[in-house]
Short mmCIF file of C-alpha atoms in Angstrom, two decimals:
data_model
loop_
_atom_site.label_atom_id
_atom_site.label_comp_id
_atom_site.label_asym_id
_atom_site.label_seq_id
_atom_site.Cartn_x
_atom_site.Cartn_y
_atom_site.Cartn_z
CA UNK A 58 34.50 -1.09 67.33
CA UNK A 59 36.04 2.09 68.62
CA UNK A 60 39.31 4.05 68.51
CA UNK A 61 41.81 3.28 71.31
CA UNK A 62 42.25 7.01 71.89
CA UNK A 63 38.58 7.25 72.75
CA UNK A 64 38.22 3.94 74.59
CA UNK A 65 37.92 5.67 77.99
CA UNK A 66 35.18 7.87 76.54
CA UNK A 67 33.19 4.88 75.33
CA UNK A 68 33.65 3.03 78.62
CA UNK A 69 32.63 6.04 80.68
CA UNK A 70 29.62 6.65 78.51
CA UNK A 71 28.83 2.91 78.65
CA UNK A 72 27.18 3.14 75.25
CA UNK A 73 28.87 0.27 73.39
CA UNK A 74 26.30 -2.29 74.50
CA UNK A 75 23.50 0.07 73.70
CA UNK A 76 24.94 0.80 70.24
CA UNK A 77 25.40 -2.89 69.36
CA UNK A 78 21.82 -3.62 70.35
CA UNK A 79 20.50 -1.21 67.73
CA UNK A 80 19.53 -2.53 64.28
CA UNK A 81 20.35 0.78 62.64
CA UNK A 82 23.95 1.58 61.69
CA UNK A 83 25.34 3.84 64.44
CA UNK A 84 28.60 5.78 64.68
CA UNK A 85 30.08 8.43 67.00
CA UNK A 86 32.08 11.34 65.53
CA UNK A 87 34.24 13.86 67.33
CA UNK A 88 33.80 17.56 66.70
CA UNK A 89 36.15 17.48 63.70
CA UNK A 90 34.17 14.73 61.99
CA UNK A 91 36.48 11.78 62.75
CA UNK A 92 34.66 8.47 63.38
CA UNK A 93 35.59 7.27 66.89
CA UNK A 94 33.17 4.35 67.33
CA UNK A 95 30.75 2.17 65.37
CA UNK A 96 28.28 -0.53 66.27
CA UNK A 97 27.97 -4.06 64.90
CA UNK A 98 25.31 -3.06 62.38
CA UNK A 99 27.64 -0.39 60.97
CA UNK A 100 30.50 -2.87 60.82
CA UNK A 101 28.37 -5.45 59.01
CA UNK A 102 27.07 -2.87 56.53
CA UNK A 103 30.66 -1.72 55.90
CA UNK A 104 31.75 -5.27 55.17
CA UNK A 105 28.83 -5.91 52.82
CA UNK A 106 29.49 -2.75 50.82
CA UNK A 107 33.23 -2.91 50.26
CA UNK A 108 34.43 -1.06 53.34
CA UNK A 109 37.30 -1.94 55.64
CA UNK A 110 36.21 -4.95 57.66
CA UNK A 111 38.80 -4.41 60.38
CA UNK A 112 38.27 -0.71 60.95
CA UNK A 113 34.78 -0.01 59.57
CA UNK A 114 36.03 3.52 58.82
CA UNK A 115 36.99 4.22 62.48
CA UNK A 116 39.61 6.93 62.35
CA UNK A 117 38.37 8.22 59.00
CA UNK A 118 36.94 11.67 58.69
CA UNK A 119 33.27 11.33 57.84
CA UNK A 120 33.06 14.91 56.60
CA UNK A 121 35.90 14.35 54.13
CA UNK A 122 34.04 11.30 52.82
CA UNK A 123 30.93 13.43 52.35
CA UNK A 124 32.82 16.21 50.57
CA UNK A 125 34.30 13.75 48.08
CA UNK A 126 31.01 11.93 47.44
CA UNK A 127 29.94 11.37 43.84
CA UNK A 128 26.88 9.75 42.33
CA UNK A 129 23.18 9.83 43.23
CA UNK A 130 23.69 10.84 46.87
CA UNK A 131 26.29 13.56 46.25
CA UNK A 132 23.72 16.39 46.48
CA UNK A 133 22.70 15.32 49.98
CA UNK A 134 26.31 14.63 51.02
CA UNK A 135 27.28 18.23 50.28
CA UNK A 136 24.88 19.63 52.88
CA UNK A 137 25.93 17.23 55.64
CA UNK A 138 29.05 19.17 56.89
CA UNK A 139 26.97 22.33 57.40
CA UNK A 140 24.23 20.32 59.02
CA UNK A 141 26.65 18.72 61.47
CA UNK A 142 28.10 22.12 62.34
CA UNK A 143 24.59 23.33 63.22
CA UNK A 144 24.04 20.29 65.43
CA UNK A 145 27.31 20.91 67.30
CA UNK A 146 26.54 24.61 67.69
CA UNK A 147 22.83 24.50 68.54
CA UNK A 148 22.12 20.96 69.68
CA UNK A 149 19.22 20.71 67.24
CA UNK A 150 18.84 17.41 65.43
CA UNK A 151 19.92 17.13 61.79
CA UNK A 152 18.06 14.76 59.46
CA UNK A 153 18.18 13.98 55.74
CA UNK A 154 17.27 11.19 53.31
CA UNK A 155 19.53 10.08 50.50
CA UNK A 156 19.81 7.31 47.89
CA UNK A 157 22.59 4.79 48.23
CA UNK A 158 22.14 2.04 45.64
CA UNK A 159 23.93 -1.28 45.73
CA UNK A 160 24.96 -2.99 42.49
CA UNK A 161 21.72 -5.02 42.60
CA UNK A 162 19.00 -2.95 44.27
CA UNK A 163 17.90 0.64 44.77
CA UNK A 164 18.15 1.81 48.38
CA UNK A 165 17.33 4.88 50.42
CA UNK A 166 18.62 5.79 53.87
CA UNK A 167 17.70 8.24 56.59
CA UNK A 168 20.62 9.94 58.36
CA UNK A 169 20.00 11.41 61.82
CA UNK A 170 22.67 13.36 63.80
CA UNK A 171 22.33 14.34 67.47
CA UNK A 172 24.80 16.17 69.76
CA UNK A 173 26.50 14.18 72.53
CA UNK A 174 28.40 15.99 75.34
CA UNK A 175 31.23 14.52 77.47
CA UNK A 176 33.65 16.44 79.75
CA UNK A 177 32.81 19.70 78.05
CA UNK A 178 33.44 18.27 74.58
CA UNK A 179 30.77 17.83 71.90
CA UNK A 180 30.41 14.68 69.79
CA UNK A 181 27.96 13.58 67.12
CA UNK A 182 25.85 10.45 67.35
CA UNK A 183 24.97 9.32 63.81
CA UNK A 184 22.19 6.90 63.03
CA UNK A 185 21.67 5.38 59.55
CA UNK A 186 18.29 3.74 58.93
CA UNK A 187 17.34 1.81 55.79
CA UNK A 188 14.02 3.30 54.58
CA UNK A 189 13.97 1.68 51.14
CA UNK A 190 10.63 -0.07 51.68
CA UNK A 191 8.98 3.09 52.93
CA UNK A 192 10.43 5.13 50.09
CA UNK A 193 9.39 2.61 47.46
CA UNK A 194 5.88 2.43 48.89
CA UNK A 195 5.63 6.19 48.96
CA UNK A 196 6.89 6.42 45.38
CA UNK A 197 4.41 3.76 44.27
CA UNK A 198 1.55 5.58 46.00
CA UNK A 199 2.55 8.86 44.36
CA UNK A 200 2.84 7.17 40.96
CA UNK A 201 -0.48 5.42 41.46
CA UNK A 202 -2.05 8.79 42.26
CA UNK A 203 -0.50 10.32 39.14
CA UNK A 204 -1.58 7.35 37.02
CA UNK A 205 -5.07 7.48 38.48
CA UNK A 206 -5.44 11.19 37.70
CA UNK A 207 -4.03 10.65 34.22
CA UNK A 208 -6.45 7.79 33.61
CA UNK A 209 -9.40 9.85 34.83
CA UNK A 210 -8.39 12.69 32.51
CA UNK A 211 -7.90 10.28 29.61
CA UNK A 212 -11.27 8.62 30.10
CA UNK A 213 -12.99 11.99 30.45
CA UNK A 214 -11.44 13.59 27.35
CA UNK A 215 -11.07 10.71 24.91
CA UNK A 216 -13.29 10.68 21.82
CA UNK A 217 -13.94 6.95 22.24
CA UNK A 218 -16.80 5.75 24.46
CA UNK A 219 -15.39 3.99 27.53
CA UNK A 220 -17.65 2.07 29.86
CA UNK A 221 -17.52 -0.84 32.27
CA UNK A 222 -20.04 -3.30 33.58
CA UNK A 223 -20.08 -5.67 36.53
CA UNK A 224 -20.28 -9.46 36.29
CA UNK A 225 -24.08 -9.24 36.14
CA UNK A 226 -23.83 -7.00 33.07
CA UNK A 227 -24.87 -3.78 34.85
CA UNK A 228 -23.14 -0.61 33.63
CA UNK A 229 -20.89 0.82 36.37
CA UNK A 230 -18.98 3.59 34.54
CA UNK A 231 -19.95 5.73 31.53
CA UNK A 232 -17.78 8.50 30.09
CA UNK A 233 -18.71 11.63 28.16
CA UNK A 234 -17.90 10.11 24.77
CA UNK A 235 -20.32 7.25 25.48
CA UNK A 236 -23.02 9.81 26.25
CA UNK A 237 -22.29 11.71 23.03
CA UNK A 238 -22.37 8.65 20.78
CA UNK A 239 -25.20 6.69 22.35
CA UNK A 240 -27.34 9.56 23.64
CA UNK A 241 -27.79 8.23 27.17
CA UNK A 242 -26.66 10.37 30.09
CA UNK A 243 -24.67 8.75 32.87
CA UNK A 244 -27.76 8.88 35.08
CA UNK A 245 -29.73 6.98 32.44
CA UNK A 246 -27.02 4.40 31.71
CA UNK A 247 -25.56 3.57 35.13
CA UNK A 248 -27.17 0.52 36.67
CA UNK A 249 -28.75 -0.55 33.38
CA UNK A 250 -27.76 -3.74 31.58
CA UNK A 251 -25.17 -3.15 28.87
CA UNK A 252 -27.65 -4.96 26.61
CA UNK A 253 -29.36 -1.56 26.51
CA UNK A 254 -27.01 -0.94 23.55
CA UNK A 255 -27.73 -4.22 21.78
CA UNK A 256 -29.95 -4.28 18.67
CA UNK A 257 -33.14 -6.30 18.86
CA UNK A 258 -32.56 -10.04 18.58
CA UNK A 259 -28.80 -9.69 19.00
CA UNK A 260 -27.57 -13.28 19.09
CA UNK A 261 -25.08 -13.07 21.95
CA UNK A 262 -26.07 -12.02 25.50
CA UNK A 263 -23.75 -10.06 27.77
CA UNK A 264 -22.98 -13.26 29.68
CA UNK A 265 -21.31 -14.68 26.57
CA UNK A 266 -18.88 -11.77 26.36
CA UNK A 267 -18.34 -11.85 30.13
CA UNK A 268 -17.46 -15.55 30.10
CA UNK A 269 -15.12 -15.19 27.11
CA UNK A 270 -13.26 -12.32 28.79
CA UNK A 271 -13.02 -14.23 32.10
CA UNK A 272 -11.63 -17.24 30.22
CA UNK A 273 -9.00 -15.06 28.54
CA UNK A 274 -10.29 -15.86 25.05
CA UNK A 275 -11.64 -12.44 24.10
CA UNK A 276 -9.78 -9.13 23.90
CA UNK A 277 -11.56 -7.38 21.03
CA UNK A 278 -14.40 -7.89 18.58
CA UNK A 279 -16.65 -6.04 16.14
CA UNK A 280 -20.35 -5.56 16.83
CA UNK A 281 -23.38 -3.44 16.01
CA UNK A 282 -24.66 -1.23 18.81
CA UNK A 283 -27.74 0.99 18.87
CA UNK A 284 -28.06 4.51 20.27
CA UNK A 285 -30.98 5.98 22.18
CA UNK A 286 -32.39 7.53 18.98
CA UNK A 287 -32.30 4.16 17.22
CA UNK A 288 -29.28 4.87 15.04
CA UNK A 289 -26.94 1.93 14.52
CA UNK A 290 -23.19 2.08 15.00
CA UNK A 291 -20.59 -0.39 13.84
CA UNK A 292 -18.05 -0.46 16.67
CA UNK A 293 -14.75 -2.17 17.38
CA UNK A 294 -14.79 -3.10 21.07
CA UNK A 295 -11.65 -3.66 23.15
CA UNK A 296 -12.38 -5.43 26.42
CA UNK A 297 -10.41 -6.37 29.53
CA UNK A 298 -11.12 -7.62 33.05
CA UNK A 299 -11.03 -5.20 35.99
CA UNK A 300 -9.60 -6.65 39.20
CA UNK A 301 -10.05 -5.67 42.83
CA UNK A 302 -7.14 -5.10 45.21
CA UNK A 303 -7.40 -8.79 46.09
CA UNK A 304 -6.90 -9.78 42.47
CA UNK A 305 -10.48 -10.93 41.90
CA UNK A 306 -12.20 -9.94 38.63
CA UNK A 307 -15.10 -7.66 39.54
CA UNK A 308 -15.98 -5.97 36.23
CA UNK A 309 -15.30 -5.78 32.50
CA UNK A 310 -14.05 -2.66 30.74
CA UNK A 311 -15.05 -1.72 27.19
CA UNK A 312 -13.59 0.80 24.76
CA UNK A 313 -15.83 1.39 21.73
CA UNK A 314 -14.26 2.69 18.51
CA UNK A 315 -16.92 3.87 16.04
CA UNK A 316 -16.08 2.38 12.63
CA UNK A 317 -19.46 3.02 11.01
CA UNK A 318 -18.09 5.34 8.34
CA UNK A 319 -15.16 3.02 7.70
CA UNK A 320 -17.49 0.10 7.03
CA UNK A 321 -19.72 2.26 4.81
CA UNK A 322 -16.68 3.33 2.82
CA UNK A 323 -15.56 -0.27 2.46
CA UNK A 324 -18.99 -1.35 1.23
CA UNK A 325 -19.12 1.56 -1.20
CA UNK A 326 -15.64 0.69 -2.44
CA UNK A 327 -16.66 -2.93 -2.97
CA UNK A 328 -19.78 -1.90 -4.89
CA UNK A 329 -17.78 0.48 -7.06
CA UNK A 330 -15.21 -2.24 -7.73
CA UNK A 331 -18.03 -4.61 -8.65
CA UNK A 332 -19.49 -1.98 -10.95
CA UNK A 333 -16.13 -1.50 -12.67
CA UNK A 334 -15.82 -5.23 -13.23
CA UNK A 335 -19.42 -5.42 -14.45
CA UNK A 336 -18.89 -2.59 -16.91
CA UNK A 337 -15.70 -4.13 -18.18
CA UNK A 338 -17.58 -7.37 -18.92
CA UNK A 339 -20.31 -5.41 -20.68
CA UNK A 340 -17.89 -3.36 -22.75
CA UNK A 341 -17.60 -5.88 -25.57
CA UNK A 342 -21.39 -6.20 -25.71
CA UNK A 343 -21.68 -2.43 -25.96
CA UNK A 344 -19.07 -2.26 -28.71
CA UNK A 345 -20.91 -5.00 -30.63
CA UNK A 346 -24.17 -3.06 -30.26
CA UNK A 347 -22.50 0.07 -31.59
CA UNK A 348 -21.08 -1.94 -34.47
CA UNK A 349 -24.50 -3.37 -35.37
CA UNK A 350 -26.24 0.00 -35.31
CA UNK A 351 -23.49 1.59 -37.36
CA UNK A 352 -23.51 -1.21 -39.92
CA UNK A 353 -27.27 -0.73 -40.53
CA UNK A 354 -26.85 2.78 -41.89
CA UNK A 355 -23.33 2.81 -43.32
CA UNK A 356 -22.85 1.12 -46.69
CA UNK A 357 -19.13 1.71 -47.24
CA UNK A 358 -16.11 0.56 -45.30
CA UNK A 359 -14.83 4.11 -44.90
CA UNK A 360 -18.21 5.35 -43.72
CA UNK A 361 -18.52 2.51 -41.23
CA UNK A 362 -14.98 3.11 -39.95
CA UNK A 363 -15.57 6.81 -39.42
CA UNK A 364 -18.92 6.38 -37.64
CA UNK A 365 -17.75 3.44 -35.58
CA UNK A 366 -14.67 5.31 -34.29
CA UNK A 367 -16.80 8.35 -33.45
CA UNK A 368 -19.20 6.27 -31.39
CA UNK A 369 -16.39 4.59 -29.51
CA UNK A 370 -15.06 8.03 -28.70
CA UNK A 371 -18.53 9.04 -27.53
CA UNK A 372 -18.60 6.03 -25.22
CA UNK A 373 -15.30 7.19 -23.70
CA UNK A 374 -16.66 10.72 -23.29
CA UNK A 375 -19.77 9.37 -21.57
CA UNK A 376 -17.66 7.57 -19.00
CA UNK A 377 -15.52 10.66 -18.46
CA UNK A 378 -18.63 12.79 -17.90
CA UNK A 379 -19.81 10.52 -15.09
CA UNK A 380 -16.44 10.81 -13.32
CA UNK A 381 -15.96 14.54 -13.86
CA UNK A 382 -19.42 15.45 -12.59
CA UNK A 383 -19.25 13.30 -9.47
CA UNK A 384 -18.82 16.41 -7.34
CA UNK A 385 -20.86 19.03 -9.25
CA UNK A 386 -24.46 19.44 -10.32
CA UNK A 387 -25.37 18.27 -13.83
CA UNK A 388 -28.34 18.98 -16.06
CA UNK A 389 -30.55 15.88 -16.11
CA UNK A 390 -30.97 16.03 -19.87
CA UNK A 391 -27.19 16.31 -20.35
CA UNK A 392 -26.65 13.32 -18.11
CA UNK A 393 -29.22 11.19 -19.96
CA UNK A 394 -27.98 12.24 -23.40
CA UNK A 395 -24.33 11.60 -22.55
CA UNK A 396 -25.12 8.08 -21.34
CA UNK A 397 -27.33 7.22 -24.29
CA UNK A 398 -25.16 8.79 -26.99
CA UNK A 399 -22.86 5.77 -27.45
CA UNK A 400 -25.86 3.48 -27.96
CA UNK A 401 -28.15 5.39 -30.33
CA UNK A 402 -28.12 6.08 -34.04
CA UNK A 403 -28.10 9.86 -34.63
CA UNK A 404 -30.23 9.31 -37.74
CA UNK A 405 -33.00 7.62 -35.79
CA UNK A 406 -35.30 8.94 -33.10
CA UNK A 407 -34.39 6.16 -30.67
CA UNK A 408 -35.73 7.87 -27.55
CA UNK A 409 -37.60 10.91 -26.29
CA UNK A 410 -37.24 12.94 -23.11
CA UNK A 411 -39.64 15.29 -21.36
CA UNK A 412 -39.70 17.11 -18.07
CA UNK A 413 -38.80 20.38 -16.36
CA UNK A 414 -35.29 21.80 -16.55
CA UNK A 415 -33.41 20.75 -13.44
CA UNK A 416 -30.01 19.74 -12.14
CA UNK A 417 -28.97 16.70 -10.18
CA UNK A 418 -26.60 17.07 -7.27
CA UNK A 419 -23.39 14.98 -6.96
CA UNK A 420 -24.73 11.85 -5.28
CA UNK A 421 -27.77 11.61 -7.56
CA UNK A 422 -25.57 12.20 -10.64
CA UNK A 423 -23.70 9.02 -9.75
CA UNK A 424 -26.83 7.05 -8.87
CA UNK A 425 -28.94 8.04 -11.88
CA UNK A 426 -25.91 7.81 -14.17
CA UNK A 427 -25.27 4.21 -13.17
CA UNK A 428 -28.94 3.34 -13.60
CA UNK A 429 -29.28 4.95 -17.04
CA UNK A 430 -26.07 3.28 -18.16
CA UNK A 431 -27.43 -0.09 -17.03
CA UNK A 432 -30.79 0.46 -18.71
CA UNK A 433 -29.09 1.52 -21.95
CA UNK A 434 -26.79 -1.49 -21.84
CA UNK A 435 -29.73 -3.87 -21.38
CA UNK A 436 -31.72 -2.10 -24.11
CA UNK A 437 -28.80 -2.38 -26.53
CA UNK A 438 -28.55 -6.09 -25.83
CA UNK A 439 -32.23 -7.06 -25.79
CA UNK A 440 -34.62 -4.10 -26.00
CA UNK A 441 -35.60 -1.03 -27.98
CA UNK A 442 -32.07 0.02 -28.92
CA UNK A 443 -31.63 -3.35 -30.64
CA UNK A 444 -35.10 -3.59 -32.20
CA UNK A 445 -36.17 -1.04 -34.82
CA UNK A 446 -39.79 -1.08 -33.75
CA UNK A 447 -39.02 -0.37 -30.09
CA UNK A 448 -39.48 3.00 -28.44
CA UNK A 449 -37.88 4.57 -25.37
CA UNK A 450 -39.56 7.36 -23.45
CA UNK A 451 -37.76 9.06 -20.58
CA UNK A 452 -39.82 11.54 -18.59
CA UNK A 453 -39.68 13.20 -15.22
CA UNK A 454 -41.74 15.55 -13.11
CA UNK A 455 -41.54 17.24 -9.73
CA UNK A 456 -44.24 16.02 -7.36
CA UNK A 457 -45.28 18.24 -4.47
CA UNK A 458 -45.47 16.37 -1.18
CA UNK A 459 -46.57 17.05 2.38
CA UNK A 460 -43.01 17.63 3.61
CA UNK A 461 -41.04 18.50 0.47
CA UNK A 462 -41.21 17.93 -3.29
CA UNK A 463 -39.73 14.84 -4.93
CA UNK A 464 -38.50 14.08 -8.43
CA UNK A 465 -40.10 11.14 -10.21
CA UNK A 466 -37.97 9.87 -13.12
CA UNK A 467 -39.28 7.12 -15.41
CA UNK A 468 -37.65 5.05 -18.17
CA UNK A 469 -40.19 3.24 -20.38
CA UNK A 470 -39.44 0.91 -23.30
CA UNK A 471 -42.40 -0.27 -25.38
CA UNK A 472 -43.26 -2.16 -28.57
CA UNK A 473 -40.46 -4.64 -28.06
CA UNK A 474 -40.28 -8.41 -28.26
CA UNK A 475 -38.60 -9.60 -25.11
CA UNK A 476 -36.89 -12.84 -25.97
CA UNK A 477 -34.49 -12.71 -23.01
CA UNK A 478 -35.51 -10.78 -19.92
CA UNK A 479 -32.84 -8.66 -18.19
CA UNK A 480 -31.44 -10.24 -15.04
CA UNK A 481 -33.39 -9.03 -12.02
CA UNK A 482 -31.20 -10.80 -9.49
CA UNK A 483 -27.84 -10.00 -11.10
CA UNK A 484 -25.72 -6.93 -10.52
CA UNK A 485 -27.72 -4.96 -13.11
CA UNK A 486 -30.88 -5.55 -11.14
CA UNK A 487 -29.02 -4.61 -7.96
CA UNK A 488 -28.02 -1.25 -9.49
CA UNK A 489 -31.60 -0.43 -10.49
CA UNK A 490 -33.45 -1.65 -7.39
CA UNK A 491 -30.90 -1.36 -4.59
CA UNK A 492 -27.60 0.40 -5.16
CA UNK A 493 -28.81 3.52 -6.99
CA UNK A 494 -31.85 4.11 -4.71
CA UNK A 495 -29.84 3.44 -1.56
CA UNK A 496 -27.17 5.97 -2.53
CA UNK A 497 -29.72 8.80 -2.38
CA UNK A 498 -32.41 7.40 -0.08
CA UNK A 499 -34.85 6.96 -2.96
CA UNK A 500 -37.65 4.52 -3.82
CA UNK A 501 -37.56 2.63 -7.11
CA UNK A 502 -39.47 0.01 -9.11
CA UNK A 503 -38.41 -2.19 -12.02
CA UNK A 504 -40.99 -4.09 -14.07
CA UNK A 505 -40.44 -6.26 -17.13
CA UNK A 506 -43.63 -7.10 -19.08
CA UNK A 507 -44.22 -9.07 -22.24
CA UNK A 508 -43.58 -6.09 -24.55
CA UNK A 509 -42.36 -3.33 -22.26
CA UNK A 510 -39.83 -2.46 -19.57
CA UNK A 511 -40.45 0.24 -16.96
CA UNK A 512 -38.04 1.58 -14.35
CA UNK A 513 -38.87 4.51 -12.12
CA UNK A 514 -37.20 6.21 -9.18
CA UNK A 515 -38.49 8.84 -6.73
CA UNK A 516 -35.64 11.13 -5.69
CA UNK A 517 -35.74 13.19 -2.45
CA UNK A 518 -35.68 16.99 -2.63
CA UNK A 519 -32.12 17.39 -1.32
CA UNK A 520 -30.69 15.62 -4.39
CA UNK A 521 -31.98 17.94 -7.13
CA UNK A 522 -32.78 21.56 -7.86
CA UNK A 523 -35.24 22.98 -10.40
CA UNK A 524 -33.85 25.63 -12.73
CA UNK A 525 -35.56 28.99 -12.55
CA UNK A 526 -35.79 29.30 -16.32
CA UNK A 527 -38.65 26.80 -16.38
CA UNK A 528 -39.30 23.69 -18.45
#
């Protein structure tokens, strides 16, 4: 379509057929910016985007349209009038890209303007080309590059070990956090089977995890993994397939979150909760023991009431001492006396202590305190603290070793008739033989004979300190 006033121009130039053959939208403008001719592609585009079907903007001033432009392409539209002026003046091509979205899709176009001369007059030949696909691809490539760099930085700086292995189980990537936690350098880990991190006799091979991930049934799980130095780590593993550009799964990614300390805290919390429950169940037995001992020496109701209340208060103070000294050092004799005070008769020599003057550090205060409390509870129920003839001897000594000294603490009850042996497999036995020693990395023994009970524990050097003032 072209203006009647410029029909002779178009015929003389014989460009109408050439213009209609082009797939790009093409228009010719006179030197003032008025559209004098358009091709079929321009006319179709105009119809599809709300323009005048009959005129396709022929006769309209293109520069005025640009100056009034609003929206995403307005910034580019503003520079077009000056660009066209340069083309008319110099003959140099003008080119710009601009967005021109439809209601449904995002689009980008390339505008090219070249000078056309006829009978001493200059005209502009405009060419609009849809470059949306190219622009989208370029944007996607740029974003992929940004994402790739961001992912590389994330993998390199994260505190969580990130690794991947191929479908044969061979490690293909290994970040710095993996090296720090497991102790293997990238050179040592790459190419090795991921089972390098599995403990001995781990029940599931790498093929199991591979198959579960490939089947879409596994995204995360908890496992034990072993470092180069043999240390064990409880880890929460997030896993996902890695696909090639063709969409085929070629590897499996793993992110390891170290939850070792979390699991230790949970186990410690459970043991403490169990201990609280255990002590609550024993409380009535302890009160009865206190009542029996008090009744043996008090012959009046008032005397019994006074002594009984005092011993209950002592029991409360003993519990408070264990809590208050959880984070400070405590004299061993003070710890033993405070735990035995609720159980013994002050008028009787129920037990003896001997050993050098020393202090226990926080963790051993808790461990030894729980053990002494358990031993005293059992003795009050069945042993020397219940039987007049029984004796309790508590002694300790520092033993020099090849590497460092240790503290050997021994509880010994003798001259007793054991009618009911303390439970060795119950929670009390667990405290004496497992929980208390484990808390401080100590060795212990617990023996119940026909007329005696012996419990001993060997405490490492970093859990006690000998006072300088001597024994």
